[in-house]
Tab-separated table of C-alpha atoms and ligand atoms in Angstrom:
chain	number	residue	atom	x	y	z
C	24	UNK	CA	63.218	117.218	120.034
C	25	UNK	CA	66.068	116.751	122.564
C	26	UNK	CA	68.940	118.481	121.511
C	27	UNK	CA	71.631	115.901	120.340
C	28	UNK	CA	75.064	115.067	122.262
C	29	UNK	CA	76.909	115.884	119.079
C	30	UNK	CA	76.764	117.965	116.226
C	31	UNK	CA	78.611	119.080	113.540
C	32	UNK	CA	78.722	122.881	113.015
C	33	UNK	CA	79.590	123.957	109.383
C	34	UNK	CA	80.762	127.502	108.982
C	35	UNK	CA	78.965	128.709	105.964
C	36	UNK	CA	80.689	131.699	106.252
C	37	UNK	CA	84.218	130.163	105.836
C	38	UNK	CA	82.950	128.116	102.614
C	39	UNK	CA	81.844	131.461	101.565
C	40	UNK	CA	85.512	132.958	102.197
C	41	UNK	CA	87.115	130.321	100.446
C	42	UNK	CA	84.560	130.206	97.483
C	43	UNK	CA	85.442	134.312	97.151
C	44	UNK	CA	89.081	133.398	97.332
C	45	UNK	CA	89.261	130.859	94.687
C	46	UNK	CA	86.498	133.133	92.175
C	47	UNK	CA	89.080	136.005	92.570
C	48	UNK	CA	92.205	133.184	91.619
C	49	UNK	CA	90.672	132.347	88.869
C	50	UNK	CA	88.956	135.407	87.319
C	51	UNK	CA	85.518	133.951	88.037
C	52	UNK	CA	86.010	130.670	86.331
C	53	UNK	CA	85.161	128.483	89.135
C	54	UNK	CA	83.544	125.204	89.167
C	55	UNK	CA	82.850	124.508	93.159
C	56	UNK	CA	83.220	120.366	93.332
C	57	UNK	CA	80.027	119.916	95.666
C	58	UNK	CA	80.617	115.696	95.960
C	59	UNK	CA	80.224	113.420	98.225
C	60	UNK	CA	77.361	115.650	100.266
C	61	UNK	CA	80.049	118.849	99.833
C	62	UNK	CA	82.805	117.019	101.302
C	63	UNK	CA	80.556	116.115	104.824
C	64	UNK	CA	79.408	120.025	104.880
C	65	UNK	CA	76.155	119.625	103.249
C	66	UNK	CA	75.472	119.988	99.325
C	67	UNK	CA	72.599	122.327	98.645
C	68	UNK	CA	73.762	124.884	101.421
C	69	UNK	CA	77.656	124.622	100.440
C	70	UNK	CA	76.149	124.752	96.985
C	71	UNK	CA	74.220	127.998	97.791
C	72	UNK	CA	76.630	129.170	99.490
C	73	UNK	CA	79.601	128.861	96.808
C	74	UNK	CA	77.277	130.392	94.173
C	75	UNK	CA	76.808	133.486	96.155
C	76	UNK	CA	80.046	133.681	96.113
C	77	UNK	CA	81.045	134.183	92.324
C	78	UNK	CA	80.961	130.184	91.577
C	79	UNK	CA	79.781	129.918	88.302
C	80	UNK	CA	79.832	125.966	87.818
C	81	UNK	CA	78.797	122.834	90.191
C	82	UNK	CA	80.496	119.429	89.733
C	83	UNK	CA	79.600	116.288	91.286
C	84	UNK	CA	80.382	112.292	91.150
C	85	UNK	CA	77.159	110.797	90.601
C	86	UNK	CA	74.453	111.569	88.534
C	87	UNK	CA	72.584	110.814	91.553
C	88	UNK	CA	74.184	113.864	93.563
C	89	UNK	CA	73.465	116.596	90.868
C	90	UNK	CA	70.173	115.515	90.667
C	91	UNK	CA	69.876	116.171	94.415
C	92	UNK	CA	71.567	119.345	93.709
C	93	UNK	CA	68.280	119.984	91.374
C	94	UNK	CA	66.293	118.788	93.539
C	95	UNK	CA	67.258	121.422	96.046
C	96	UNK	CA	66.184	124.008	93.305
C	97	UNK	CA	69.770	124.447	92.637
C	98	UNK	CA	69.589	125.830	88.084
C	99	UNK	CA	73.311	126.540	87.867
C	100	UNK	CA	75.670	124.979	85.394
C	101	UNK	CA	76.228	121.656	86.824
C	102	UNK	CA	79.156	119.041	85.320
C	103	UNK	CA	78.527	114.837	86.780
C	104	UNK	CA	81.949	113.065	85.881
C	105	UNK	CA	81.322	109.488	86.948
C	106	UNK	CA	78.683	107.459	85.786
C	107	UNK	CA	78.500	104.045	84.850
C	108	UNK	CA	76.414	102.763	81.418
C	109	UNK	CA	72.933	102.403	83.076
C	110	UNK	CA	72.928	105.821	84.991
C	111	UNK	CA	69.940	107.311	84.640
C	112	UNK	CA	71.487	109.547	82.097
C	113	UNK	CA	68.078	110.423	80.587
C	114	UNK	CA	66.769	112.079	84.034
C	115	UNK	CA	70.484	114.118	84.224
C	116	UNK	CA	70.091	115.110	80.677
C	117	UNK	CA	66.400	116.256	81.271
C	118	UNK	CA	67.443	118.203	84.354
C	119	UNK	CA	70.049	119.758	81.699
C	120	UNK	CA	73.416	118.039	84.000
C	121	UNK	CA	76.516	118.103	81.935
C	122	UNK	CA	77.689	114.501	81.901
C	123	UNK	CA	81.371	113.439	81.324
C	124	UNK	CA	82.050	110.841	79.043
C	125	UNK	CA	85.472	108.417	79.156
C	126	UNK	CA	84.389	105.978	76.316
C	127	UNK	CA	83.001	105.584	73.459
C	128	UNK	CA	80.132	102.842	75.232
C	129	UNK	CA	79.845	105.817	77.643
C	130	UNK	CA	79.083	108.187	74.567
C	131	UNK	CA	76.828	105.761	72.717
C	132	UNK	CA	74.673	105.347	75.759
C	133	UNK	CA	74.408	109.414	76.686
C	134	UNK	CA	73.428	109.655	72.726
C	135	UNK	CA	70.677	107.146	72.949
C	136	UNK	CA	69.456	108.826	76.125
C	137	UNK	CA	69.701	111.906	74.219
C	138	UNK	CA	67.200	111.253	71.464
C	139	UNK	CA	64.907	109.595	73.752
C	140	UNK	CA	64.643	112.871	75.386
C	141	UNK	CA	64.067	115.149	72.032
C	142	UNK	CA	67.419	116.665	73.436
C	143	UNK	CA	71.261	117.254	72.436
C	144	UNK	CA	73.210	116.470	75.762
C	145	UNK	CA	75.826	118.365	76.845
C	146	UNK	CA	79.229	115.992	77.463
C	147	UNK	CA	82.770	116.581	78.398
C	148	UNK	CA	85.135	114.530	77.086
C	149	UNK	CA	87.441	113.236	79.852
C	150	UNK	CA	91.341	112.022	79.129
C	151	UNK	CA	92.926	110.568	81.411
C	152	UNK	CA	96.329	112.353	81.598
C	153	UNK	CA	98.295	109.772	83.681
C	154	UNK	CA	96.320	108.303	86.899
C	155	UNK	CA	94.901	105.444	85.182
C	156	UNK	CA	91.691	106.007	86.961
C	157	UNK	CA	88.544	107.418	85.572
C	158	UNK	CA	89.167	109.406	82.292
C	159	UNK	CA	89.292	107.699	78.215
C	160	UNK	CA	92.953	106.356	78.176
C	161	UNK	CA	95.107	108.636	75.682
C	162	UNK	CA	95.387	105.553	72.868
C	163	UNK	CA	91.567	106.008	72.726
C	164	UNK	CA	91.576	109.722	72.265
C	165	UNK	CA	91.081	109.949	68.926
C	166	UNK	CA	88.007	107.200	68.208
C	167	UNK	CA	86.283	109.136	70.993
C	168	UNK	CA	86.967	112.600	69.358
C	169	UNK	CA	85.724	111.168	66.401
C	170	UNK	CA	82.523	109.443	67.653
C	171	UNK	CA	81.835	112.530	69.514
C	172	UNK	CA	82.019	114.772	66.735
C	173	UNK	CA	79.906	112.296	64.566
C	174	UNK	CA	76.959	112.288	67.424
C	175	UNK	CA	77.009	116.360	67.165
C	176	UNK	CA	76.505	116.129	63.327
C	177	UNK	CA	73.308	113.765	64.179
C	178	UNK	CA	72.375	116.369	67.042
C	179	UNK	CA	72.455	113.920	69.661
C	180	UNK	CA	75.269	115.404	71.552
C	181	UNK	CA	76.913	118.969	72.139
C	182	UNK	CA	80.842	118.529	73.111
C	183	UNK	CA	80.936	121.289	75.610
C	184	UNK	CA	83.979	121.091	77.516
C	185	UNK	CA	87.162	118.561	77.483
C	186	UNK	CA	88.622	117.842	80.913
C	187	UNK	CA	91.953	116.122	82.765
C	188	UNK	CA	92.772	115.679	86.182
C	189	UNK	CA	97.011	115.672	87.092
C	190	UNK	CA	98.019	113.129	88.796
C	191	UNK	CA	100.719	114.851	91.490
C	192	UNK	CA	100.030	118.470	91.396
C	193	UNK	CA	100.049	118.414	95.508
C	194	UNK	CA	104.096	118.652	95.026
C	195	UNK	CA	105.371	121.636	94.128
C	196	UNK	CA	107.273	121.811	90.775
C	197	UNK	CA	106.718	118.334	90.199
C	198	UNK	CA	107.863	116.860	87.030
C	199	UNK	CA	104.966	115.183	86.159
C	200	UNK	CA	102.955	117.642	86.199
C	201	UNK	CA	104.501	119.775	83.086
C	202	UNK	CA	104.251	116.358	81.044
C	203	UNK	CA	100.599	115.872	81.830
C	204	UNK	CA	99.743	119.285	80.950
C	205	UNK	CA	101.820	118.875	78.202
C	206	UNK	CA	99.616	115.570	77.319
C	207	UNK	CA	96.141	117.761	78.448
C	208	UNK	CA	97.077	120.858	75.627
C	209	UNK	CA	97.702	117.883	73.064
C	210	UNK	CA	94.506	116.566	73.415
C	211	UNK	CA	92.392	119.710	73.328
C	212	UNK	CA	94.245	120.445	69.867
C	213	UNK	CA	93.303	116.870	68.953
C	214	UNK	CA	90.068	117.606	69.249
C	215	UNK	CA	90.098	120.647	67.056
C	216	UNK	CA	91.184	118.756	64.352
C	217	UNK	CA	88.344	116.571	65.015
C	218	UNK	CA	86.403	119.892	64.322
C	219	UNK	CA	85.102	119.939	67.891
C	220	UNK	CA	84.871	123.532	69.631
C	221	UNK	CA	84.385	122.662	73.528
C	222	UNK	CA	83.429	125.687	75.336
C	223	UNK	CA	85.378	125.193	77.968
C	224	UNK	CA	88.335	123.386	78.930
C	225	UNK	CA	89.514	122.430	82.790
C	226	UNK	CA	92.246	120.550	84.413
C	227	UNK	CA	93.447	122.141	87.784
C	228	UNK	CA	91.634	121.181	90.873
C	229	UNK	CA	92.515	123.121	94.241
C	230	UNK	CA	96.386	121.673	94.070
C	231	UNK	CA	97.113	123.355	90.629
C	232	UNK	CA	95.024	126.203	91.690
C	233	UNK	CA	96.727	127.682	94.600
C	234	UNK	CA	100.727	126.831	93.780
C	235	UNK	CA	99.629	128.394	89.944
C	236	UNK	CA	100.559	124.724	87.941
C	237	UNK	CA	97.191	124.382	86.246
C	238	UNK	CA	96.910	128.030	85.235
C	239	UNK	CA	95.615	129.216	81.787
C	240	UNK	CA	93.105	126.896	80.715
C	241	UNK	CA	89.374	127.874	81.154
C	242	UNK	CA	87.509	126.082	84.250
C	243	UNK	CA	89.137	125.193	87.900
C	244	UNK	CA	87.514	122.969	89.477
C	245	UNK	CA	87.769	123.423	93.207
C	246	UNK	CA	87.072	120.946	95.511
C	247	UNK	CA	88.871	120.664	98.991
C	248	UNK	CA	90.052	124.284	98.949
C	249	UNK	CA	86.475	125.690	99.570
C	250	UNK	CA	86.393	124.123	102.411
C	251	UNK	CA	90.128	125.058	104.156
C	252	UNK	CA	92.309	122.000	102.712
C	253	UNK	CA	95.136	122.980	100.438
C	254	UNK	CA	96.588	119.865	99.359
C	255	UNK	CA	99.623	121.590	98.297
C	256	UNK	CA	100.304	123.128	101.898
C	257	UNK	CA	101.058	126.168	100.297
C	258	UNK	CA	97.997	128.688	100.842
C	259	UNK	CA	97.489	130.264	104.065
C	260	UNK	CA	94.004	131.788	102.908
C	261	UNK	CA	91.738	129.050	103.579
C	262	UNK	CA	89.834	128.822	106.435
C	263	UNK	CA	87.851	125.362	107.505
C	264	UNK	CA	84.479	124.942	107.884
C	265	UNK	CA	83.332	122.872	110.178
C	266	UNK	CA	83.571	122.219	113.784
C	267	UNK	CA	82.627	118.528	115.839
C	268	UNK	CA	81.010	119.156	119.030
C	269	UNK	CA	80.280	116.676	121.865
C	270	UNK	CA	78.531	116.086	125.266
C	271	UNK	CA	80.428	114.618	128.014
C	272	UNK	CA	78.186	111.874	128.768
C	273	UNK	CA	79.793	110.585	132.282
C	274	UNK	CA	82.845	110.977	134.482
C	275	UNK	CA	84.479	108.615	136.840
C	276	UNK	CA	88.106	108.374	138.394
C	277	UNK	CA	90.531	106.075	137.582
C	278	UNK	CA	92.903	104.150	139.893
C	279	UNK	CA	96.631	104.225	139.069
C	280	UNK	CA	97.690	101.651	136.992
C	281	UNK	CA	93.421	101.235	135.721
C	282	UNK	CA	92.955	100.166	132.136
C	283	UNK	CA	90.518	101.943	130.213
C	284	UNK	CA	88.501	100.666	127.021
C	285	UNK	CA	88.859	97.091	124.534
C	286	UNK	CA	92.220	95.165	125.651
C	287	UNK	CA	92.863	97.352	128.451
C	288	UNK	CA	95.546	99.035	126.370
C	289	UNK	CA	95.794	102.123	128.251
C	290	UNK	CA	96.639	101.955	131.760
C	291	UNK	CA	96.583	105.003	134.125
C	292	UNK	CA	100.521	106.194	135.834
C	293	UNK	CA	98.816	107.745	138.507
C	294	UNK	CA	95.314	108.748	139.668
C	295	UNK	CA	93.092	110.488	137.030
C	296	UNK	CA	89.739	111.857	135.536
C	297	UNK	CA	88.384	110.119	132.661
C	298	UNK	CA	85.349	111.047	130.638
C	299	UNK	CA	82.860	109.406	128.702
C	300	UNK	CA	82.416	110.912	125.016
C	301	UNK	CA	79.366	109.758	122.842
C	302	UNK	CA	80.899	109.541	119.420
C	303	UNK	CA	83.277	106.471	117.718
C	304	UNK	CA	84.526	105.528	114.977
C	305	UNK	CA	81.000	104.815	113.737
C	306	UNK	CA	80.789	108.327	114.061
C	307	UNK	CA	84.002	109.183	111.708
C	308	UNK	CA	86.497	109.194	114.805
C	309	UNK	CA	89.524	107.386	113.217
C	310	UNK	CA	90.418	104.295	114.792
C	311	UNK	CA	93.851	104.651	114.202
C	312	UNK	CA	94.365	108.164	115.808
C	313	UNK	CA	94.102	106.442	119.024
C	314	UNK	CA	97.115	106.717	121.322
C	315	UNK	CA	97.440	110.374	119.777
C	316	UNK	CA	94.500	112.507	119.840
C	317	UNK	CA	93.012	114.687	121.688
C	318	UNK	CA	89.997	117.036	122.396
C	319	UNK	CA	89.423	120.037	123.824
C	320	UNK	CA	87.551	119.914	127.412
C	321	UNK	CA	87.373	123.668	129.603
C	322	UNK	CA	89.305	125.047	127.083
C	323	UNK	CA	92.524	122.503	127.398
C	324	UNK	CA	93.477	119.948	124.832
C	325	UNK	CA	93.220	116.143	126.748
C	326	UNK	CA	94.084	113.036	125.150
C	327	UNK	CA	91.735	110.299	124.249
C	328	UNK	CA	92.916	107.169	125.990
C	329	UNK	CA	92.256	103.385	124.989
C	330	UNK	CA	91.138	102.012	121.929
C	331	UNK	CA	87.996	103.483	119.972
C	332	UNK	CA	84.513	102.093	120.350
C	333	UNK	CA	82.012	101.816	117.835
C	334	UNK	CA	79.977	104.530	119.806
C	335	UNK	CA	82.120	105.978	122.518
C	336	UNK	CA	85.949	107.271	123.086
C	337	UNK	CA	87.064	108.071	126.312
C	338	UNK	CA	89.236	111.323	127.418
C	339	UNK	CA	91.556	111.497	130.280
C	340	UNK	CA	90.622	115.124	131.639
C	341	UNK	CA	93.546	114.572	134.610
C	342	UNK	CA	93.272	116.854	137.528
C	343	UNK	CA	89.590	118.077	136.345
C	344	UNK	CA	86.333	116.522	137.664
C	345	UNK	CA	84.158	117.528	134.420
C	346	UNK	CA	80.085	116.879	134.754
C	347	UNK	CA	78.004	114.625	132.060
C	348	UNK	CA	76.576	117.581	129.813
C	349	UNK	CA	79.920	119.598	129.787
C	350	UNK	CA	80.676	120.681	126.144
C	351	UNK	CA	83.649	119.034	124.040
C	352	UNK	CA	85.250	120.130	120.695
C	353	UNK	CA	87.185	117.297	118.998
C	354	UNK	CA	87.680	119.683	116.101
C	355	UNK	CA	87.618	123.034	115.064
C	356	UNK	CA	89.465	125.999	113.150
C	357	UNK	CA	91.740	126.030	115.954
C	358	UNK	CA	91.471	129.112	116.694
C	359	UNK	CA	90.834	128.902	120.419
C	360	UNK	CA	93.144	126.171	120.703
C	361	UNK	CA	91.062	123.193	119.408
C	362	UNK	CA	92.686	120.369	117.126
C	363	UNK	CA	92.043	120.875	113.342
C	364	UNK	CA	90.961	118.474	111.210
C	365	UNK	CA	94.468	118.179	109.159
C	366	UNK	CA	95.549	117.212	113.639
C	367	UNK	CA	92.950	114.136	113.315
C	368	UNK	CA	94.369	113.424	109.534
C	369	UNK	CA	98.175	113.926	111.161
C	370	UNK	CA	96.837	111.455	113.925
C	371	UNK	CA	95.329	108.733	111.716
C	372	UNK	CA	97.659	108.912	109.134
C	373	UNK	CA	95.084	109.878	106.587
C	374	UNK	CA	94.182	113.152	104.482
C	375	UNK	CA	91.900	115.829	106.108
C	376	UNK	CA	89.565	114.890	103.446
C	377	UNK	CA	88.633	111.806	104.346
C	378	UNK	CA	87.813	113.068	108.354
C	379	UNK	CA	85.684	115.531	106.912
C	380	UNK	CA	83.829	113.584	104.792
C	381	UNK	CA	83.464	110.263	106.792
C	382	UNK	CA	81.484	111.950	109.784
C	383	UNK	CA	78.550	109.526	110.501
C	384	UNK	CA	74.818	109.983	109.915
C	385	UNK	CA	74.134	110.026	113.836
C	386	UNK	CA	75.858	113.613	113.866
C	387	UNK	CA	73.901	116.344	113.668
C	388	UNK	CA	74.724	118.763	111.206
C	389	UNK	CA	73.691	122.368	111.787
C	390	UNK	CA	74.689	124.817	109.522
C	391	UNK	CA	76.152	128.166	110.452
C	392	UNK	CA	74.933	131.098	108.785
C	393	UNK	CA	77.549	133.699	110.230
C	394	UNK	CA	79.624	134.175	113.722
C	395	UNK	CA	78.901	131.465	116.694
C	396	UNK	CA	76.175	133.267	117.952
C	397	UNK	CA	74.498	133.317	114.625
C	398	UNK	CA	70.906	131.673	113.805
C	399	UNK	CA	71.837	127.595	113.114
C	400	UNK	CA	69.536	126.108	110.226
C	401	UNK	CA	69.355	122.492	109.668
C	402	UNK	CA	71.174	121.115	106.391
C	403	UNK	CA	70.698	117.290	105.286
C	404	UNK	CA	70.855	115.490	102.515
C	405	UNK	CA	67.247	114.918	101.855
C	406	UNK	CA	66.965	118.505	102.356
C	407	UNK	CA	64.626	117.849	105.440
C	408	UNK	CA	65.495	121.612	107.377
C	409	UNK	CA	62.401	122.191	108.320
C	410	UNK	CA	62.256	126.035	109.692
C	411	UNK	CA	64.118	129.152	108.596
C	412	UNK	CA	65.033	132.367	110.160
C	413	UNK	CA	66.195	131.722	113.740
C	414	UNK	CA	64.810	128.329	114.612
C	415	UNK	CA	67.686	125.967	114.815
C	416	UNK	CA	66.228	122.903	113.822
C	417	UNK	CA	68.191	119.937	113.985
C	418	UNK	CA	68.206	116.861	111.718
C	419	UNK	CA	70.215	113.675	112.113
C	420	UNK	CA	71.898	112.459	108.612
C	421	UNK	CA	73.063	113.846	106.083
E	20	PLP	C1	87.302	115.564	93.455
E	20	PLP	C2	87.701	116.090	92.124
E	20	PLP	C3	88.112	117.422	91.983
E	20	PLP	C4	88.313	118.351	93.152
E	20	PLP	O1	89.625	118.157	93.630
E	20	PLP	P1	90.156	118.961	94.902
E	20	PLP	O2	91.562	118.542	95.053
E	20	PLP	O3	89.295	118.524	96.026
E	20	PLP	O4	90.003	120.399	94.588
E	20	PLP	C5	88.367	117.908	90.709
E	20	PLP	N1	88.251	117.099	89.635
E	20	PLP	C6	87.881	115.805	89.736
E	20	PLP	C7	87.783	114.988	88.504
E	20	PLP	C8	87.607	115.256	90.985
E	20	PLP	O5	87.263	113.971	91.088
């Protein structure tokens, strides 16, 4: 197979790191957050990867993505949060997933599933502490508490852990954060009284983690953090994980005062270099960091010029004649001088986790297993690598 113009290199190593650093914050009570494909960086190798690492939990979305997880051979503890009524709940409770309930109707059907299977599954009771999002709202607390505890005297269900997500813990010392806590303590002792004993309990995410708000409850779940974003801004630990890589795929000059790309927006001030780069906004380059961004070509950052194509972006390389073939980094760790992902976010007006994780299936991820000059092995989401040891194998998707 031809080797692909671009890839997308994820630093196993660094998700490692990060997975160490977070296990040692929380005295090993880690649950690694392994949705949406590991935030772009593959889930069965991140998930490998973070369990090496001291990670004692998984959590996921979808019933759909722990069963992947399980289907990768994956038998640690793993916690699904959002399902709706016709999940296949009886395949996640077979494959002994921890599902996270929000409603009584949720409840009722995880039950049913339950004693189809000959089994007691293992829910979480989810409150939602102030988003108005995804957890039971707190006026419906109690019924669920209630029903839950009922289903456990019929053996249908085991109430294993209770869970809440804050709503603003990415600003420091934020008053809404010691109310919802507040609110998340509350509920766990409603439950008691309810005679439930969950096992364990969990509200920080990487946020509360790292500034120390959602200390001394039981579980962290850790999502962005084990792969370098700190939403707070306040941890200088984390290192990312994954690098975009590109092929120049032609060069031509342009005339002064030559448009380049859709509209002709961009017009050259004086003579110049431009070069052809094979990835778009199809490919996860944000449309809207156009006019800002840049890349790095022979070890100089150049901006991208014009609008974004579906399939191409173009790169004014100014005094330098570059070849088709020559390599490109549009993102790194930025440690030779490369823009970061939380650049791109900066550029697009968006979060750095929603470049990571909205890198197109026509990149080819290859995951790192140490330093650059390591062995590459294949991750994809179908968990298609094909070869081990020191054949990189490449697969598109993912
Ligand atoms: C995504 C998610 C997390 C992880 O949050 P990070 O900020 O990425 O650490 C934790 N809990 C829930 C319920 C989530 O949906």
């Amino acid at each position: 197979m031809a080797s692909p113009a671009s890839e997308l290199l994820v630093h196993q190593a660094a998700i490692h790191t990060n997975a160490a650093h977070f296990a040692a914050l929380t005295g090993g009570r880690l649950l690694a957050v392994v949705k949406a494909d590991a935030f772009g960086h593959g889930h069965a190798e991140a998930a490998r990867a973070v369990l090496d690492a001291g990670a004692g939990w998984l959590g996921v979305a979808s019933v759909e993505e722990a069963l992947a997880l399980r289907a990768a051979g994956i038998r640690a503890p793993v916690l699904s949060w959002l399902n709706p009524l016709d999940a296949d709940l009886g395949a996640a409770i077979a494959a002994e997933v921890d599902l996270a309930v929000a409603s009584p109707a949720l409840l009722g059907a995880v039950s049913r599933a339950a004693i189809l299977q000959r089994r007691r599954a293992r829910v979480h009771l989810h409150l939602d502490l102030g988003m108005a999002r995804d957890g039971c709202p707190r006026g419906g607390w109690s019924a669920l508490c209630e029903l839950a505890h009922e289903l456990e005297r019929q053996d249908a269900v085991r109430v294993v852990g209770i869970m809440g997500h804050l709503s603003c813990a990415d600003v420091v010392g934020h008053p809404q954060t010691r109310l919802e806590r507040q609110r998340f303590v509350n509920a766990v002792l409603a439950a008691r009284r309810r005679r439930l004993r969950p096992a364990v309990v969990h509200l920080a995410a990487t946020a509360a983690t790292v500034t120390g708000e959602g200390a001394g409850f039981g579980l962290h779940r850790i999502g962005a953090g084990l792969f370098g974003i700190d939403p707070s801004g306040t941890s200088a630990a984390l290192r990312p994980a994954l690098s975009l890589t590109t092929r120049v795929a032609g060069a031509r000059e342009l005339e002064p005062g030559g448009g380049v790309g859709y509209g002709l927006e961009h017009r050259a001030e004086r003579r110049t270099n431009l070069a052809l780069l094979p990835l778009g906004y199809a490919d996860g380059l944000p449309r809207s960091a156009a006019g800002r961004a840049e890349v790095l070509v022979r070890g100089r950052r150049c901006p991208l010029v014009g609008r974004f194509s579906m399939d191409m972006v173009v790169v004014d390389t100014g005094g330098e004649q570059v070849r088709p073939g020559e390599p490109v980094t549009v993102f790194g760790p930025g440690d030779d001088g490369e823009p970061t992902v939380a650049d791109w976010a900066g550029w697009a007006g968006t979060i750095p986790h929603e470049i990571v994780t909205r890198i197109g299936s026509r990149v080819a991820r290859v995951a790192r297993t140490t330093g650059s000059t390591a062995a590459a092995r294949a991750v994809g989401s179908t968990g298609a690598a094909r070869a081990a040891g020191s054949t990189a194998v490449r697969t598109a998707g993912g």
